[in-house]
Every structure is written in structure tokens, then in C-alpha cells.
PDB file of C-alpha atoms in Angstrom:
ATOM      1  CA  MET A  10     114.266 109.493 121.070  1.00 96.00           C
ATOM      2  CA  PRO A  11     111.967 110.268 117.364  1.00 97.00           C
ATOM      3  CA  LEU A  12     109.298 112.094 119.935  1.00 97.00           C
ATOM      4  CA  ILE A  13     112.651 114.654 120.885  1.00 98.00           C
ATOM      5  CA  LEU A  14     114.746 114.172 117.016  1.00 98.00           C
ATOM      6  CA  SER A  15     111.608 115.677 115.527  1.00 98.00           C
ATOM      7  CA  GLY A  16     110.811 118.353 117.543  1.00 98.00           C
ATOM      8  CA  ALA A  17     107.179 116.759 118.533  1.00 98.00           C
ATOM      9  CA  ALA A  18     108.311 115.865 121.980  1.00 98.00           C
ATOM     10  CA  ASP A  19     108.674 120.360 122.527  1.00 98.00           C
ATOM     11  CA  ALA A  20     106.216 120.540 120.629  1.00 98.00           C
ATOM     12  CA  PHE A  21     103.220 119.206 122.128  1.00 98.00           C
ATOM     13  CA  ASN A  22     105.163 120.353 125.573  1.00 97.00           C
ATOM     14  CA  LEU A  23     105.747 116.249 126.467  1.00 98.00           C
ATOM     15  CA  SER A  24     106.293 116.041 130.890  1.00 98.00           C
ATOM     16  CA  ASP A  25     109.343 113.355 131.896  1.00 98.00           C
ATOM     17  CA  ALA A  26     106.018 110.963 133.120  1.00 98.00           C
ATOM     18  CA  GLU A  27     104.593 110.639 129.581  1.00 98.00           C
ATOM     19  CA  LEU A  28     108.540 110.508 127.738  1.00 98.00           C
ATOM     20  CA  THR A  29     108.756 107.553 130.147  1.00 98.00           C
ATOM     21  CA  ILE A  30     105.891 105.904 129.873  1.00 98.00           C
ATOM     22  CA  ALA A  31     105.938 105.767 125.708  1.00 98.00           C
ATOM     23  CA  CYS A  32     109.330 104.292 126.763  1.00 97.00           C
ATOM     24  CA  GLY A  33     107.077 102.543 129.155  1.00 96.00           C
ATOM     25  CA  SER A  34     105.273  98.788 129.128  1.00 97.00           C
ATOM     26  CA  HIS A  35     102.893  99.583 132.172  1.00 98.00           C
ATOM     27  CA  ASN A  36     101.071  98.050 134.998  1.00 98.00           C
ATOM     28  CA  GLY A  37      97.700  99.118 134.114  1.00 97.00           C
ATOM     29  CA  GLU A  38      97.160 100.715 136.899  1.00 98.00           C
ATOM     30  CA  PRO A  39      94.918 104.068 137.545  1.00 98.00           C
ATOM     31  CA  GLY A  40      97.594 106.510 137.235  1.00 98.00           C
ATOM     32  CA  HIS A  41      99.024 105.392 133.653  1.00 98.00           C
ATOM     33  CA  VAL A  42      95.395 105.365 132.005  1.00 98.00           C
ATOM     34  CA  GLU A  43      94.914 108.802 133.225  1.00 98.00           C
ATOM     35  CA  LEU A  44      98.237 110.417 132.153  1.00 98.00           C
ATOM     36  CA  VAL A  45      97.969 108.727 128.511  1.00 98.00           C
ATOM     37  CA  GLY A  46      94.038 109.754 128.630  1.00 98.00           C
ATOM     38  CA  LYS A  47      94.791 113.527 129.174  1.00 98.00           C
ATOM     39  CA  TRP A  48      97.980 112.888 126.820  1.00 98.00           C
ATOM     40  CA  LEU A  49      95.767 111.849 124.315  1.00 98.00           C
ATOM     41  CA  LYS A  50      92.949 113.855 124.138  1.00 98.00           C
ATOM     42  CA  ARG A  51      95.357 116.978 124.444  1.00 97.00           C
ATOM     43  CA  ILE A  52      97.392 115.507 120.602  1.00 98.00           C
ATOM     44  CA  GLY A  53      93.552 115.395 119.930  1.00 97.00           C
ATOM     45  CA  CYS A  54      92.866 111.788 119.528  1.00 98.00           C
ATOM     46  CA  THR A  55      90.965 109.095 121.519  1.00 97.00           C
ATOM     47  CA  PRO A  56      91.459 105.532 123.318  1.00 97.00           C
ATOM     48  CA  ASP A  57      90.090 104.303 119.707  1.00 97.00           C
ATOM     49  CA  ASP A  58      93.316 105.805 117.713  1.00 98.00           C
ATOM     50  CA  LEU A  59      95.239 102.936 119.180  1.00 98.00           C
ATOM     51  CA  GLY A  60      95.984 100.562 117.489  1.00 97.00           C
ATOM     52  CA  CYS A  61      97.286  97.932 120.737  1.00 95.00           C
ATOM     53  CA  GLY A  62      94.381  96.301 121.142  1.00 90.00           C
ATOM     54  CA  GLY A  63      93.792  96.197 125.307  1.00 92.00           C
ATOM     55  CA  HIS A  64      94.105  93.770 128.465  1.00 96.00           C
ATOM     56  CA  LEU A  65      93.964  93.498 131.807  1.00 97.00           C
ATOM     57  CA  PRO A  66      96.036  95.384 134.104  1.00 97.00           C
ATOM     58  CA  TYR A  67      98.815  93.834 134.903  1.00 96.00           C
ATOM     59  CA  HIS A  68      98.953  95.121 138.469  1.00 97.00           C
ATOM     60  CA  ALA A  69      97.088  92.433 140.319  1.00 95.00           C
ATOM     61  CA  LEU A  70      94.448  94.816 142.379  1.00 96.00           C
ATOM     62  CA  SER A  71      93.974  97.167 139.655  1.00 97.00           C
ATOM     63  CA  ALA A  72      91.832  94.923 137.256  1.00 97.00           C
ATOM     64  CA  GLU A  73      90.070  93.558 140.468  1.00 97.00           C
ATOM     65  CA  THR A  74      89.105  96.753 141.539  1.00 97.00           C
ATOM     66  CA  LEU A  75      88.477  97.620 137.968  1.00 97.00           C
ATOM     67  CA  LEU A  76      86.195  94.442 137.294  1.00 97.00           C
ATOM     68  CA  ARG A  77      84.829  94.505 140.910  1.00 96.00           C
ATOM     69  CA  GLN A  78      83.839  98.227 139.798  1.00 96.00           C
ATOM     70  CA  GLY A  79      81.943  96.866 136.886  1.00 96.00           C
ATOM     71  CA  GLY A  80      84.726  97.988 134.133  1.00 95.00           C
ATOM     72  CA  SER A  81      86.398  96.558 131.767  1.00 95.00           C
ATOM     73  CA  PRO A  82      89.689  96.888 130.176  1.00 96.00           C
ATOM     74  CA  SER A  83      90.453  99.144 128.074  1.00 96.00           C
ATOM     75  CA  ARG A  84      92.890 100.318 125.028  1.00 97.00           C
ATOM     76  CA  LEU A  85      94.907 102.180 127.964  1.00 98.00           C
ATOM     77  CA  HIS A  86      95.494  99.301 130.032  1.00 98.00           C
ATOM     78  CA  ASP A  87      97.360  98.039 127.573  1.00 97.00           C
ATOM     79  CA  ASN A  88     100.830  97.887 128.780  1.00 97.00           C
ATOM     80  CA  CYS A  89     101.800  99.421 125.611  1.00 97.00           C
ATOM     81  CA  SER A  90      99.583 102.224 125.120  1.00 98.00           C
ATOM     82  CA  GLY A  91     102.281 104.978 126.104  1.00 98.00           C
ATOM     83  CA  LYS A  92     104.636 103.565 123.385  1.00 98.00           C
ATOM     84  CA  HIS A  93     101.435 103.660 121.092  1.00 98.00           C
ATOM     85  CA  THR A  94     100.641 107.384 122.281  1.00 98.00           C
ATOM     86  CA  GLY A  95     104.121 108.547 121.704  1.00 98.00           C
ATOM     87  CA  PHE A  96     103.598 106.932 117.693  1.00 98.00           C
ATOM     88  CA  LEU A  97     100.362 109.193 117.967  1.00 98.00           C
ATOM     89  CA  THR A  98     102.236 112.531 118.722  1.00 98.00           C
ATOM     90  CA  LEU A  99     104.717 111.844 116.348  1.00 98.00           C
ATOM     91  CA  ALA A 100     101.912 111.642 113.634  1.00 98.00           C
ATOM     92  CA  ARG A 101     100.107 114.232 114.351  1.00 98.00           C
ATOM     93  CA  HIS A 102     103.473 116.333 114.587  1.00 98.00           C
ATOM     94  CA  LEU A 103     104.762 115.172 110.881  1.00 98.00           C
ATOM     95  CA  GLY A 104     101.159 116.765 109.818  1.00 98.00           C
ATOM     96  CA  VAL A 105     101.257 112.704 108.740  1.00 98.00           C
ATOM     97  CA  PRO A 106      97.443 110.362 108.851  1.00 97.00           C
ATOM     98  CA  VAL A 107      97.382 108.568 112.103  1.00 97.00           C
ATOM     99  CA  GLN A 108      95.484 105.627 110.555  1.00 96.00           C
ATOM    100  CA  GLY A 109      98.227 103.120 109.789  1.00 97.00           C
ATOM    101  CA  TYR A 110     100.730 104.195 111.807  1.00 98.00           C
ATOM    102  CA  LEU A 111     101.654 100.554 112.996  1.00 96.00           C
ATOM    103  CA  LYS A 112     103.349  99.827 109.992  1.00 95.00           C
ATOM    104  CA  PRO A 113     106.518  99.147 108.500  1.00 92.00           C
ATOM    105  CA  ASP A 114     106.493 102.028 105.525  1.00 93.00           C
ATOM    106  CA  HIS A 115     104.448 104.475 107.526  1.00 96.00           C
ATOM    107  CA  PRO A 116     106.594 107.623 108.057  1.00 97.00           C
ATOM    108  CA  VAL A 117     106.115 106.840 112.215  1.00 97.00           C
ATOM    109  CA  GLN A 118     108.021 103.988 111.575  1.00 95.00           C
ATOM    110  CA  ARG A 119     110.107 105.165 108.971  1.00 94.00           C
ATOM    111  CA  GLU A 120     111.436 107.127 112.045  1.00 96.00           C
ATOM    112  CA  VAL A 121     111.733 104.406 114.171  1.00 95.00           C
ATOM    113  CA  MET A 122     113.861 101.834 112.533  1.00 92.00           C
ATOM    114  CA  LYS A 123     116.112 105.104 111.292  1.00 94.00           C
ATOM    115  CA  ALA A 124     116.758 105.749 115.225  1.00 95.00           C
ATOM    116  CA  MET A 125     116.920 102.119 115.750  1.00 93.00           C
ATOM    117  CA  ALA A 126     119.709 101.408 113.296  1.00 92.00           C
ATOM    118  CA  PHE A 127     121.737 104.318 114.606  1.00 95.00           C
ATOM    119  CA  MET A 128     121.604 102.989 118.960  1.00 95.00           C
ATOM    120  CA  THR A 129     122.595  99.050 117.529  1.00 93.00           C
ATOM    121  CA  GLY A 130     124.903  99.993 114.386  1.00 92.00           C
ATOM    122  CA  PHE A 131     122.446  97.342 112.684  1.00 89.00           C
ATOM    123  CA  THR A 132     119.886  97.254 109.930  1.00 83.00           C
ATOM    124  CA  PRO A 133     118.227  94.076 109.613  1.00 75.00           C
ATOM    125  CA  ALA A 134     117.229  92.538 106.768  1.00 70.00           C
ATOM    126  CA  ALA A 135     114.247  93.055 105.633  1.00 62.00           C
ATOM    127  CA  THR A 136     113.050  89.046 106.544  1.00 61.00           C
ATOM    128  CA  ALA A 137     114.163  89.318 109.423  1.00 75.00           C
ATOM    129  CA  SER A 138     111.087  91.273 111.389  1.00 82.00           C
ATOM    130  CA  GLY A 139     107.868  90.541 112.490  1.00 89.00           C
ATOM    131  CA  VAL A 140     105.133  91.649 114.614  1.00 92.00           C
ATOM    132  CA  ASP A 141     104.689  92.534 118.418  1.00 91.00           C
ATOM    133  CA  GLY A 142     102.107  91.195 120.056  1.00 91.00           C
ATOM    134  CA  CYS A 143     100.891  95.893 120.930  1.00 94.00           C
ATOM    135  CA  GLY A 144     100.750  95.200 117.012  1.00 94.00           C
ATOM    136  CA  ILE A 145     104.466  97.186 115.846  1.00 94.00           C
ATOM    137  CA  PRO A 146     107.280  96.070 114.012  1.00 92.00           C
ATOM    138  CA  ALA A 147     109.342  94.496 115.619  1.00 90.00           C
ATOM    139  CA  TYR A 148     113.070  93.281 114.247  1.00 88.00           C
ATOM    140  CA  ALA A 149     115.793  91.277 115.102  1.00 87.00           C
ATOM    141  CA  PHE A 150     118.378  92.459 116.577  1.00 87.00           C
ATOM    142  CA  PRO A 151     122.532  90.334 117.553  1.00 91.00           C
ATOM    143  CA  LEU A 152     121.805  90.593 121.666  1.00 93.00           C
ATOM    144  CA  GLN A 153     125.348  92.602 121.372  1.00 94.00           C
ATOM    145  CA  ALA A 154     124.037  95.315 119.179  1.00 93.00           C
ATOM    146  CA  LEU A 155     120.998  95.675 121.750  1.00 94.00           C
ATOM    147  CA  ALA A 156     124.107  96.319 124.095  1.00 96.00           C
ATOM    148  CA  TRP A 157     125.547  98.400 122.367  1.00 95.00           C
ATOM    149  CA  SER A 158     122.419 100.327 122.192  1.00 96.00           C
ATOM    150  CA  ILE A 159     122.038 100.945 125.729  1.00 97.00           C
ATOM    151  CA  ALA A 160     125.216 101.525 126.074  1.00 97.00           C
ATOM    152  CA  ARG A 161     125.134 104.772 123.448  1.00 96.00           C
ATOM    153  CA  PHE A 162     121.881 105.871 125.058  1.00 97.00           C
ATOM    154  CA  GLY A 163     123.745 105.584 129.127  1.00 96.00           C
ATOM    155  CA  ALA A 164     126.318 108.022 127.839  1.00 96.00           C
ATOM    156  CA  PRO A 165     125.673 109.905 125.375  1.00 96.00           C
ATOM    157  CA  GLU A 166     128.946 111.700 125.001  1.00 95.00           C
ATOM    158  CA  THR A 167     129.261 109.816 123.017  1.00 93.00           C
ATOM    159  CA  LEU A 168     127.128 110.732 120.248  1.00 97.00           C
ATOM    160  CA  PRO A 169     126.176 113.283 117.070  1.00 97.00           C
ATOM    161  CA  PRO A 170     124.410 116.184 119.365  1.00 97.00           C
ATOM    162  CA  ASP A 171     121.002 115.426 118.091  1.00 97.00           C
ATOM    163  CA  TYR A 172     121.028 112.202 119.517  1.00 98.00           C
ATOM    164  CA  ALA A 173     123.010 113.110 122.711  1.00 98.00           C
ATOM    165  CA  ALA A 174     120.498 115.878 123.655  1.00 97.00           C
ATOM    166  CA  ALA A 175     117.228 112.994 122.934  1.00 97.00           C
ATOM    167  CA  ALA A 176     119.027 110.363 125.113  1.00 97.00           C
ATOM    168  CA  ALA A 177     120.162 112.789 127.586  1.00 97.00           C
ATOM    169  CA  ARG A 178     116.519 113.992 127.820  1.00 97.00           C
ATOM    170  CA  LEU A 179     114.759 110.412 127.554  1.00 97.00           C
ATOM    171  CA  GLY A 180     117.792 109.077 130.770  1.00 97.00           C
ATOM    172  CA  GLN A 181     117.449 112.747 133.296  1.00 97.00           C
ATOM    173  CA  ALA A 182     113.140 111.760 132.748  1.00 98.00           C
ATOM    174  CA  ILE A 183     113.627 107.948 133.132  1.00 97.00           C
ATOM    175  CA  THR A 184     115.183 108.750 135.919  1.00 97.00           C
ATOM    176  CA  ALA A 185     112.923 111.124 137.179  1.00 97.00           C
ATOM    177  CA  ALA A 186     110.079 109.353 137.350  1.00 98.00           C
ATOM    178  CA  PRO A 187     110.659 105.279 136.829  1.00 98.00           C
ATOM    179  CA  TRP A 188     106.425 104.720 138.212  1.00 98.00           C
ATOM    180  CA  TYR A 189     105.394 105.436 134.846  1.00 98.00           C
ATOM    181  CA  ILE A 190     107.602 103.054 133.087  1.00 98.00           C
ATOM    182  CA  ALA A 191     106.591  99.989 134.806  1.00 98.00           C
ATOM    183  CA  GLY A 192     104.324 100.651 137.850  1.00 98.00           C
ATOM    184  CA  THR A 193     104.134  99.158 141.293  1.00 97.00           C
ATOM    185  CA  THR A 194     106.525  95.799 142.245  1.00 95.00           C
ATOM    186  CA  ARG A 195     108.055  95.271 139.104  1.00 97.00           C
ATOM    187  CA  PHE A 196     111.477  95.004 138.577  1.00 97.00           C
ATOM    188  CA  CYS A 197     112.079  97.971 136.294  1.00 97.00           C
ATOM    189  CA  THR A 198     111.000 100.311 138.770  1.00 98.00           C
ATOM    190  CA  VAL A 199     111.658  99.243 142.001  1.00 97.00           C
ATOM    191  CA  ALA A 200     115.669  98.841 140.838  1.00 97.00           C
ATOM    192  CA  MET A 201     115.826 103.124 139.134  1.00 97.00           C
ATOM    193  CA  GLU A 202     114.017 103.925 142.368  1.00 97.00           C
ATOM    194  CA  THR A 203     116.196 101.991 145.004  1.00 96.00           C
ATOM    195  CA  LEU A 204     119.147 103.205 142.830  1.00 95.00           C
ATOM    196  CA  LYS A 205     118.399 106.696 141.938  1.00 93.00           C
ATOM    197  CA  GLY A 206     120.110 107.155 138.822  1.00 91.00           C
ATOM    198  CA  ARG A 207     123.226 105.028 138.618  1.00 95.00           C
ATOM    199  CA  LEU A 208     121.089 102.502 136.695  1.00 96.00           C
ATOM    200  CA  ILE A 209     118.893 102.618 133.507  1.00 98.00           C
ATOM    201  CA  VAL A 210     116.623  99.132 133.206  1.00 98.00           C
ATOM    202  CA  LYS A 211     114.461  98.204 130.209  1.00 97.00           C
ATOM    203  CA  ALA A 212     112.464  94.475 130.654  1.00 96.00           C
ATOM    204  CA  GLY A 213     111.573  93.302 126.871  1.00 93.00           C
ATOM    205  CA  ALA A 214     109.580  90.572 126.035  1.00 91.00           C
ATOM    206  CA  GLU A 215     110.352  86.763 126.251  1.00 92.00           C
ATOM    207  CA  GLY A 216     112.753  87.283 129.323  1.00 94.00           C
ATOM    208  CA  VAL A 217     115.129  90.228 127.328  1.00 95.00           C
ATOM    209  CA  PHE A 218     116.285  92.607 129.501  1.00 96.00           C
ATOM    210  CA  MET A 219     118.105  95.768 128.803  1.00 97.00           C
ATOM    211  CA  ALA A 220     120.356  98.030 130.857  1.00 98.00           C
ATOM    212  CA  ALA A 221     122.990 101.226 131.104  1.00 98.00           C
ATOM    213  CA  PHE A 222     124.808 102.035 133.815  1.00 97.00           C
ATOM    214  CA  PRO A 223     125.530 105.750 133.025  1.00 95.00           C
ATOM    215  CA  HIS A 224     128.530 106.439 135.790  1.00 94.00           C
ATOM    216  CA  LYS A 225     130.091 103.250 134.766  1.00 94.00           C
ATOM    217  CA  LYS A 226     129.491 103.553 130.815  1.00 94.00           C
ATOM    218  CA  ILE A 227     128.593 100.142 130.748  1.00 96.00           C
ATOM    219  CA  GLY A 228     125.886  98.959 129.388  1.00 97.00           C
ATOM    220  CA  VAL A 229     124.186  95.051 128.561  1.00 97.00           C
ATOM    221  CA  ALA A 230     121.702  93.114 127.637  1.00 97.00           C
ATOM    222  CA  LEU A 231     120.243  89.483 127.875  1.00 97.00           C
ATOM    223  CA  LYS A 232     118.294  86.835 127.168  1.00 96.00           C
ATOM    224  CA  ILE A 233     116.618  84.116 128.887  1.00 95.00           C
ATOM    225  CA  ARG A 234     116.640  81.124 126.231  1.00 94.00           C
ATOM    226  CA  ASP A 235     112.718  79.901 127.271  1.00 94.00           C
ATOM    227  CA  GLY A 236     111.702  83.358 127.504  1.00 92.00           C
ATOM    228  CA  ALA A 237     111.104  83.331 131.519  1.00 89.00           C
ATOM    229  CA  ALA A 238     110.802  86.699 133.486  1.00 88.00           C
ATOM    230  CA  ARG A 239     111.817  85.818 136.328  1.00 86.00           C
ATOM    231  CA  ALA A 240     114.940  84.048 135.551  1.00 93.00           C
ATOM    232  CA  ALA A 241     115.879  87.296 133.434  1.00 95.00           C
ATOM    233  CA  GLU A 242     115.550  89.624 137.258  1.00 95.00           C
ATOM    234  CA  VAL A 243     116.980  87.726 138.684  1.00 95.00           C
ATOM    235  CA  LEU A 244     119.609  87.706 136.150  1.00 95.00           C
ATOM    236  CA  MET A 245     119.549  91.461 136.494  1.00 96.00           C
ATOM    237  CA  ALA A 246     119.545  91.718 139.948  1.00 96.00           C
ATOM    238  CA  GLY A 247     122.877  89.453 139.745  1.00 95.00           C
ATOM    239  CA  LEU A 248     124.274  91.929 137.209  1.00 95.00           C
ATOM    240  CA  ILE A 249     123.401  95.140 138.657  1.00 96.00           C
ATOM    241  CA  ARG A 250     125.107  93.852 142.232  1.00 94.00           C
ATOM    242  CA  ARG A 251     128.218  92.597 140.688  1.00 93.00           C
ATOM    243  CA  ILE A 252     128.564  95.909 137.811  1.00 95.00           C
ATOM    244  CA  GLU A 253     127.425  98.436 140.695  1.00 94.00           C
ATOM    245  CA  GLY A 254     129.611  96.791 143.657  1.00 93.00           C
ATOM    246  CA  ILE A 255     127.109  96.744 145.923  1.00 93.00           C
ATOM    247  CA  ASP A 256     125.144  94.433 148.557  1.00 92.00           C
ATOM    248  CA  LEU A 257     121.344  94.216 147.690  1.00 93.00           C
ATOM    249  CA  THR A 258     120.435  93.177 151.093  1.00 92.00           C
ATOM    250  CA  PRO A 259     119.982  96.852 152.786  1.00 93.00           C
ATOM    251  CA  TYR A 260     117.357  97.447 149.332  1.00 94.00           C
ATOM    252  CA  PRO A 261     113.899  94.907 150.474  1.00 94.00           C
ATOM    253  CA  ALA A 262     112.210  95.602 147.683  1.00 94.00           C
ATOM    254  CA  LEU A 263     115.069  94.670 145.103  1.00 95.00           C
ATOM    255  CA  ASN A 264     116.803  92.405 146.900  1.00 93.00           C
ATOM    256  CA  GLU A 265     113.413  90.589 146.905  1.00 93.00           C
ATOM    257  CA  LEU A 266     112.993  89.837 143.540  1.00 93.00           C
ATOM    258  CA  GLY A 267     116.486  89.337 142.802  1.00 93.00           C
ATOM    259  CA  ALA A 268     115.905  86.122 145.272  1.00 92.00           C
ATOM    260  CA  PRO A 269     112.141  85.914 145.261  1.00 94.00           C
ATOM    261  CA  THR A 270     110.930  83.193 147.225  1.00 93.00           C
ATOM    262  CA  LEU A 271     108.292  80.368 146.146  1.00 94.00           C
ATOM    263  CA  ARG A 272     105.419  80.158 148.689  1.00 95.00           C
ATOM    264  CA  THR A 273     102.524  78.034 148.454  1.00 97.00           C
ATOM    265  CA  ARG A 274      98.610  80.343 148.028  1.00 95.00           C
ATOM    266  CA  THR A 275      99.080  79.863 152.108  1.00 96.00           C
ATOM    267  CA  GLY A 276     101.627  81.881 152.159  1.00 95.00           C
ATOM    268  CA  GLU A 277     104.773  79.099 153.481  1.00 97.00           C
ATOM    269  CA  PRO A 278     107.578  79.652 151.651  1.00 95.00           C
ATOM    270  CA  THR A 279     108.724  76.504 149.649  1.00 96.00           C
ATOM    271  CA  GLY A 280     111.623  77.622 147.843  1.00 94.00           C
ATOM    272  CA  LEU A 281     113.855  80.613 146.190  1.00 91.00           C
ATOM    273  CA  ILE A 282     115.106  81.636 142.761  1.00 92.00           C
ATOM    274  CA  ARG A 283     118.642  81.994 143.017  1.00 90.00           C
ATOM    275  CA  LEU A 284     121.325  82.455 140.289  1.00 89.00           C
ATOM    276  CA  THR A 285     123.465  79.515 140.573  1.00 85.00           C
ATOM    277  CA  ALA A 286     127.076  79.195 141.740  1.00 75.00           C
ATOM    278  CA  ASP A 287     128.705  78.231 138.619  1.00 68.00           C
ATOM    279  CA  ALA A 288     126.663  81.931 137.105  1.00 68.00           C
ATOM    280  CA  GLY A 289     129.894  83.552 137.165  1.00 66.00           C
ATOM    281  CA  ILE A 290     127.869  87.337 138.909  1.00 69.00           C
TER     282      ILE A 290
END
């Protein structure tokens, strides 16, 4: 949101895809890598300026192709490279050094914390923080505060004019270009491609998920205690069914993610993951 609130998005003419990948945790597929690389060049930065490190693409075929071609993972492949490029863009616009942009007291992170505090209605104590795997400050928030923030995001008319404009623009970008928030076969992308504007959903680490249902004026946040992403996806699919009042059967890709079949390495079905009868969903 600070990209838009500060005027950086307009100053650098950010596209829907760029705004979306700035909100994303992408697969590291070629299209993701290309977009981030071109964006970095446009703001006068290089992959070396990214503080996120790097890893093999989450997308298996992309990872296999990269290795077969003799390549190696770079910082562009990191699932958080889009977010970090957003941080660097904000630093360029503010006219502050890009060095040290991950530190909590850097002007970029102060703007991020300000937006987080406003949207959640909760400012964490200085001790209630850590460091994410990609290096950014990670703040502790009550689950209810996360749900409140995504509910407000999905209903921008409830926000002050500047935040309303930022939330509306981001929401429109994400629903227009959902492939850039995650990627091929990923839950967030599949769900938003399937429901086309009825849902804004984002996965987090350690079994955290958030979703806004703009037409219902509802936001939800969930956290799986053991951090299992597969449980989080099944639960989120159940919430989508309940809140939207729809049967997912006509949507095979999303339906499969909502009740995935477990298979042996030879492809034989051996079980499935599903909500229990007493889940209330």
C-alpha cells in the first residue's frame, strides 16, 4: 500500500502485474523472474540489491528446466523478490538509500509498519517482532487483527480516501493479474482465477491464510497450529464454499485443492485430505 500512498506507483508507472507481484509469494516461473528483472532495471537497481536471498523455483518444472539448462537459482527466483522490488521502488521514490532497506528503522520499513498498523488497528510492541525468511521485519498480530485488515482491504469504501484509493487499486490489480501473486497450480492463483473478482486471497508462511470477499463485506484469517499449508488450503476452500454459498465441483482445479487426493509415486490414489464432519464448514 505505501507504493500507492507515497505516489511511487504512479511515478514509476507500475502495472497491474507489478503491483500484484509486490503483494505476492510467487513460484519463480520464467514470467515472474522476467517481470521482476525488468522492473529492477527500470528503477536503476540490480538483483544484487535484493535482500531476499534466493532459492530454486517453487514450480517443479521451472526448477527442473533451470537446472537442466545449467542455471542456478538467483535472487530473482526468490518467492519474495516482487515484494523486495516494491521496497526498493519505494526507497527510490522517497530518495533514501536502498542499502539497509530491511532494517526496521529504515524509512521504507517505517512506511510499511505505518500502513500495517493502520489497516490492522494494532501496533505491536517493539519486542513482538522477528525476521522473516526473506529478511524483512515480521511483526506479531492477533489473528483477529489480520482478519480485520483484510476485511477493510476488501471493502475500501470504509477507509479514508487515500487508503480507499490504494486498497481499490491493489484489489483491482490482484484480481486482474492473479497469476503474479503465486503462479501455476497455486491455491491463491487458482481460487482468484476461478471466482473472478469475488475473492482476494493470499497465503502466508506457517499455515496462515487471509481472504477478502468484497461482495459479502467479509474478511477471514486463519492459522494452522502446526504450520501445515495443505491443511490451510483445505480449510480456506471450505470457507470459500460456505461464505460464497457455492459448490466447488464445477471448478475442478479449485475443488481438487479443496480436497486433494493423496497418491503413491506411481500415481495410485491412496487417500485424501478433507475437512472433518465437525469442522462446522
